[in-house]
CSV table of C-alpha atoms in Angstrom, one decimal:
chain,number,residue,atom,x,y,z
A,948,UNK,CA,0.4,-7.0,-9.5
A,949,UNK,CA,-0.6,-6.4,-6.0
A,950,UNK,CA,1.4,-6.6,-2.5
A,951,UNK,CA,2.8,-9.3,-1.9
A,952,UNK,CA,3.0,-11.7,0.3
A,953,UNK,CA,6.4,-11.0,1.6
A,954,UNK,CA,6.7,-7.0,1.9
A,955,UNK,CA,3.6,-7.5,3.7
A,956,UNK,CA,5.3,-9.1,6.4
A,957,UNK,CA,7.9,-6.5,5.9
A,958,UNK,CA,5.6,-3.8,6.7
A,959,UNK,CA,4.0,-5.3,9.9
A,960,UNK,CA,8.2,-5.5,11.2
A,961,UNK,CA,9.0,-1.7,10.0
A,962,UNK,CA,8.4,0.8,12.7
A,963,UNK,CA,5.8,3.6,11.1
A,964,UNK,CA,8.3,6.7,12.4
A,965,UNK,CA,11.7,5.6,12.6
A,966,UNK,CA,11.6,3.4,9.8
A,967,UNK,CA,13.1,0.3,12.0
A,968,UNK,CA,12.8,-3.5,11.8
A,969,UNK,CA,10.9,-4.7,14.5
A,970,UNK,CA,11.5,-8.9,15.5
A,971,UNK,CA,14.2,-8.5,12.3
A,972,UNK,CA,15.3,-12.0,12.0
A,973,UNK,CA,12.3,-14.2,12.8
A,974,UNK,CA,10.0,-11.7,10.5
A,975,UNK,CA,13.2,-12.4,7.7
A,976,UNK,CA,12.0,-16.1,8.1
A,977,UNK,CA,8.2,-15.5,7.6
A,978,UNK,CA,9.4,-12.7,4.8
A,979,UNK,CA,11.3,-15.6,2.8
A,980,UNK,CA,8.4,-18.1,3.5
A,981,UNK,CA,5.9,-15.2,2.5
A,982,UNK,CA,7.9,-15.7,-1.5
A,983,UNK,CA,7.6,-18.9,-1.8
A,984,UNK,CA,4.0,-19.2,-0.7
A,985,UNK,CA,3.7,-16.5,-3.2
A,986,UNK,CA,5.3,-19.0,-6.2
A,987,UNK,CA,3.5,-21.9,-4.3
A,988,UNK,CA,0.3,-19.4,-5.0
A,989,UNK,CA,1.2,-18.3,-8.8
A,990,UNK,CA,1.3,-21.9,-9.5
A,991,UNK,CA,5.5,-21.6,-9.9
A,992,UNK,CA,6.1,-24.2,-7.8
A,993,UNK,CA,5.4,-26.7,-5.9
A,994,UNK,CA,5.4,-28.3,-2.4
A,995,UNK,CA,5.6,-31.4,-1.2
A,996,UNK,CA,6.7,-32.2,2.1
A,997,UNK,CA,9.9,-30.8,3.6
A,998,UNK,CA,11.2,-30.3,-0.3
A,999,UNK,CA,9.9,-28.0,-3.5
A,1000,UNK,CA,10.3,-27.7,-6.8
A,1001,UNK,CA,10.3,-25.6,-9.6
A,1002,UNK,CA,7.5,-26.2,-12.0
A,1003,UNK,CA,7.5,-22.6,-14.2
A,1004,UNK,CA,9.4,-20.5,-14.3
A,1005,UNK,CA,6.5,-18.1,-17.0
A,1006,UNK,CA,7.9,-15.1,-15.6
A,1007,UNK,CA,5.0,-13.1,-12.9
A,1008,UNK,CA,4.8,-10.2,-14.4
A,1009,UNK,CA,6.4,-8.9,-10.6
A,1010,UNK,CA,10.0,-8.1,-10.1
A,1011,UNK,CA,10.1,-9.7,-6.9
A,1012,UNK,CA,8.6,-13.1,-7.0
A,1013,UNK,CA,10.9,-13.5,-10.3
A,1014,UNK,CA,13.3,-11.7,-9.4
A,1015,UNK,CA,13.8,-15.8,-7.0
A,1016,UNK,CA,12.0,-17.7,-9.8
A,1017,UNK,CA,15.6,-16.9,-11.3
A,1018,UNK,CA,18.0,-17.4,-8.1
A,1019,UNK,CA,15.5,-20.5,-7.2
A,1020,UNK,CA,16.2,-22.5,-10.7
A,1021,UNK,CA,20.4,-21.6,-10.5
A,1022,UNK,CA,20.2,-23.3,-7.5
A,1023,UNK,CA,18.3,-25.9,-8.1
A,1024,UNK,CA,21.0,-27.1,-10.9
A,1025,UNK,CA,19.1,-29.2,-12.7
A,1026,UNK,CA,18.5,-30.7,-9.3
A,1027,UNK,CA,14.3,-32.1,-9.3
A,1028,UNK,CA,13.6,-30.7,-6.3
A,1029,UNK,CA,15.2,-29.9,-3.1
A,1030,UNK,CA,14.3,-29.7,0.9
A,1031,UNK,CA,12.9,-26.2,1.0
A,1032,UNK,CA,14.8,-25.6,4.5
A,1033,UNK,CA,17.8,-25.3,2.9
A,1034,UNK,CA,16.4,-22.6,0.5
A,1035,UNK,CA,15.1,-20.2,3.3
A,1036,UNK,CA,17.8,-20.8,5.4
A,1037,UNK,CA,20.4,-19.4,2.0
A,1038,UNK,CA,18.0,-16.5,1.0
A,1039,UNK,CA,16.3,-15.3,4.5
A,1040,UNK,CA,19.1,-13.3,4.9
A,1041,UNK,CA,18.4,-11.5,0.9
A,1042,UNK,CA,15.0,-11.2,1.5
A,1043,UNK,CA,14.6,-9.1,3.7
A,1044,UNK,CA,16.6,-6.7,1.5
A,1045,UNK,CA,14.3,-7.7,-1.9
A,1046,UNK,CA,10.9,-7.4,-0.3
A,1047,UNK,CA,12.6,-3.5,1.4
A,1048,UNK,CA,13.9,-2.8,-2.2
A,1049,UNK,CA,10.8,-3.9,-4.1
A,1050,UNK,CA,8.5,-1.7,-1.3
A,1051,UNK,CA,10.3,1.6,-2.4
A,1052,UNK,CA,9.8,0.4,-5.7
A,1053,UNK,CA,6.3,1.2,-5.3
A,1054,UNK,CA,6.5,4.0,-3.6
A,1055,UNK,CA,5.2,3.5,0.1
A,1056,UNK,CA,8.4,3.2,1.8
A,1057,UNK,CA,11.7,5.5,0.8
A,1058,UNK,CA,15.7,4.6,2.5
A,1059,UNK,CA,16.8,7.1,4.7
A,1060,UNK,CA,21.0,5.9,4.9
A,1061,UNK,CA,22.6,7.1,8.4
A,1062,UNK,CA,25.6,6.7,10.0
A,1063,UNK,CA,25.5,5.5,13.5
A,1064,UNK,CA,28.8,7.3,15.5
A,1065,UNK,CA,29.6,8.7,12.4
A,1066,UNK,CA,30.9,5.6,11.6
A,1067,UNK,CA,28.6,2.8,10.8
A,1068,UNK,CA,25.9,3.1,8.0
A,1069,UNK,CA,22.5,2.2,9.3
A,1070,UNK,CA,19.5,2.0,7.1
A,1071,UNK,CA,15.9,3.0,7.8
A,1072,UNK,CA,12.7,2.6,5.9
A,1073,UNK,CA,9.7,5.1,7.1
A,1074,UNK,CA,6.8,4.9,5.4
A,1075,UNK,CA,5.8,7.7,2.9
A,1076,UNK,CA,2.0,5.4,1.6
A,1077,UNK,CA,0.4,4.1,5.0
A,1078,UNK,CA,-2.5,3.5,3.0
A,1079,UNK,CA,-0.9,-0.2,2.1
A,1080,UNK,CA,-0.6,-0.7,5.7
A,1081,UNK,CA,-4.3,0.6,6.3
A,1082,UNK,CA,-5.7,-1.7,4.7
A,1083,UNK,CA,-3.2,-4.8,5.3
A,1084,UNK,CA,-4.2,-3.9,9.6
A,1085,UNK,CA,-8.1,-4.2,8.5
A,1086,UNK,CA,-8.0,-7.8,6.7
A,1087,UNK,CA,-6.1,-8.9,9.4
A,1088,UNK,CA,-7.8,-7.6,12.3
A,1089,UNK,CA,-11.0,-8.9,10.2
A,1090,UNK,CA,-10.0,-12.5,9.9
A,1091,UNK,CA,-8.5,-12.9,13.1
A,1092,UNK,CA,-10.3,-10.7,16.0
A,1093,UNK,CA,-13.8,-10.2,14.3
A,1094,UNK,CA,-14.6,-13.2,13.5
A,1095,UNK,CA,-14.5,-13.0,9.4
A,1096,UNK,CA,-13.4,-15.8,7.6
A,1097,UNK,CA,-10.4,-15.1,4.6
A,1098,UNK,CA,-9.2,-15.5,1.5
A,1099,UNK,CA,-6.5,-18.0,0.6
A,1100,UNK,CA,-3.6,-15.2,0.7
A,1101,UNK,CA,-4.7,-13.6,4.4
A,1102,UNK,CA,-5.1,-17.6,5.7
A,1103,UNK,CA,-1.4,-18.2,3.8
A,1104,UNK,CA,-0.4,-14.5,5.9
A,1105,UNK,CA,-1.9,-15.6,8.4
A,1106,UNK,CA,-0.3,-18.5,8.4
A,1107,UNK,CA,3.3,-17.7,8.1
A,1108,UNK,CA,3.0,-14.7,11.3
A,1109,UNK,CA,1.5,-17.8,13.2
A,1110,UNK,CA,4.5,-19.7,12.5
A,1111,UNK,CA,7.6,-17.2,13.2
A,1112,UNK,CA,5.8,-15.8,16.4
A,1113,UNK,CA,5.3,-12.7,14.6
A,1114,UNK,CA,2.1,-12.2,16.5
A,1115,UNK,CA,3.0,-9.1,18.8
A,1116,UNK,CA,4.2,-7.2,15.5
A,1117,UNK,CA,0.5,-8.1,14.0
A,1118,UNK,CA,-1.3,-7.2,16.9
A,1119,UNK,CA,0.6,-4.8,19.4
A,1120,UNK,CA,-2.6,-3.9,21.0
A,1121,UNK,CA,-4.4,-7.6,21.1
A,1122,UNK,CA,-4.8,-10.6,23.8
A,1123,UNK,CA,-1.5,-12.7,23.1
A,1124,UNK,CA,-3.8,-16.2,23.4
A,1125,UNK,CA,-7.1,-14.3,21.5
A,1126,UNK,CA,-4.8,-13.9,18.1
A,1127,UNK,CA,-2.4,-16.8,19.0
A,1128,UNK,CA,-5.2,-19.2,19.1
A,1129,UNK,CA,-7.3,-17.8,16.0
A,1130,UNK,CA,-4.3,-17.5,14.2
A,1131,UNK,CA,-4.3,-21.3,14.5
A,1132,UNK,CA,-7.6,-21.9,13.8
A,1133,UNK,CA,-6.8,-20.2,10.7
A,1134,UNK,CA,-4.0,-21.6,9.8
A,1135,UNK,CA,-5.6,-25.2,9.5
A,1136,UNK,CA,-9.2,-24.7,7.9
A,1137,UNK,CA,-10.3,-25.1,5.4
A,1138,UNK,CA,-9.9,-21.6,3.4
A,1139,UNK,CA,-8.4,-22.8,0.2
A,1140,UNK,CA,-8.1,-26.2,-2.2
A,1141,UNK,CA,-6.2,-29.1,-0.2
A,1142,UNK,CA,-2.9,-28.4,-2.7
A,1143,UNK,CA,-2.6,-25.0,-0.9
A,1144,UNK,CA,-3.1,-26.0,2.1
A,1145,UNK,CA,-1.0,-28.8,2.0
A,1146,UNK,CA,1.1,-26.7,1.2
A,1147,UNK,CA,0.8,-24.3,3.7
A,1148,UNK,CA,1.7,-26.8,6.1
A,1149,UNK,CA,4.9,-28.3,5.1
A,1150,UNK,CA,5.7,-24.8,4.6
A,1151,UNK,CA,4.7,-23.8,8.4
A,1152,UNK,CA,7.1,-26.9,9.8
A,1153,UNK,CA,10.1,-26.0,8.0
A,1154,UNK,CA,9.7,-22.7,9.1
A,1155,UNK,CA,9.8,-24.3,12.6
A,1156,UNK,CA,12.6,-26.4,11.8
A,1157,UNK,CA,15.2,-23.3,10.4
A,1158,UNK,CA,13.7,-21.0,13.9
A,1159,UNK,CA,14.4,-24.0,15.9
A,1160,UNK,CA,18.1,-24.7,14.2
A,1161,UNK,CA,18.5,-20.4,15.1
A,1162,UNK,CA,17.5,-20.4,18.3
A,1163,UNK,CA,20.1,-23.7,19.0
A,1164,UNK,CA,22.4,-21.4,17.9
A,1165,UNK,CA,22.8,-18.2,19.5
A,1166,UNK,CA,22.1,-20.2,22.4
A,1167,UNK,CA,25.4,-22.1,22.3
């Protein structure tokens, strides 16, 4: 299977040379949201307003997605549906590690372990194969800066980046207002079936909600 939305967001957040993550917390929300949206596109999850439900547990063939399907199934505990904000809050701390592990298995990045001050363990993930990220950034640039029409997955990816306010990671040299305006246009556009557009819209609202809660908690 191709690199997932979650892995693409993770790649955007990693410094190519040092392998350290930038905007890690915000990227974590987007990575968790990316996994859930990928499951929607694969027909495994259905989103209804603020809630979602697991509708199909058939393996997708991708270990990152299938492991999350199993976790969601266990977490649901027989309940028909649960709030997206609850799942995103639960999964956000773990989703980043899962996406990084998947990228390592694909040979896109490599894990390097260090100790800060000789005591504190630090993991970094420098890039090994830059072709994946180059293709990703070219695709984003074509849609956001050059006005090309996105496919469904690219539109979903842009919506997630926009919701998590990761514009600078995707376009470090771009004009922020222009980039944000185009991303908003894509996120609300007619690029996919209505059910998928509704799922993207509802997931954006959930991500905004959990982000606001996180910021408020940090400031208290």
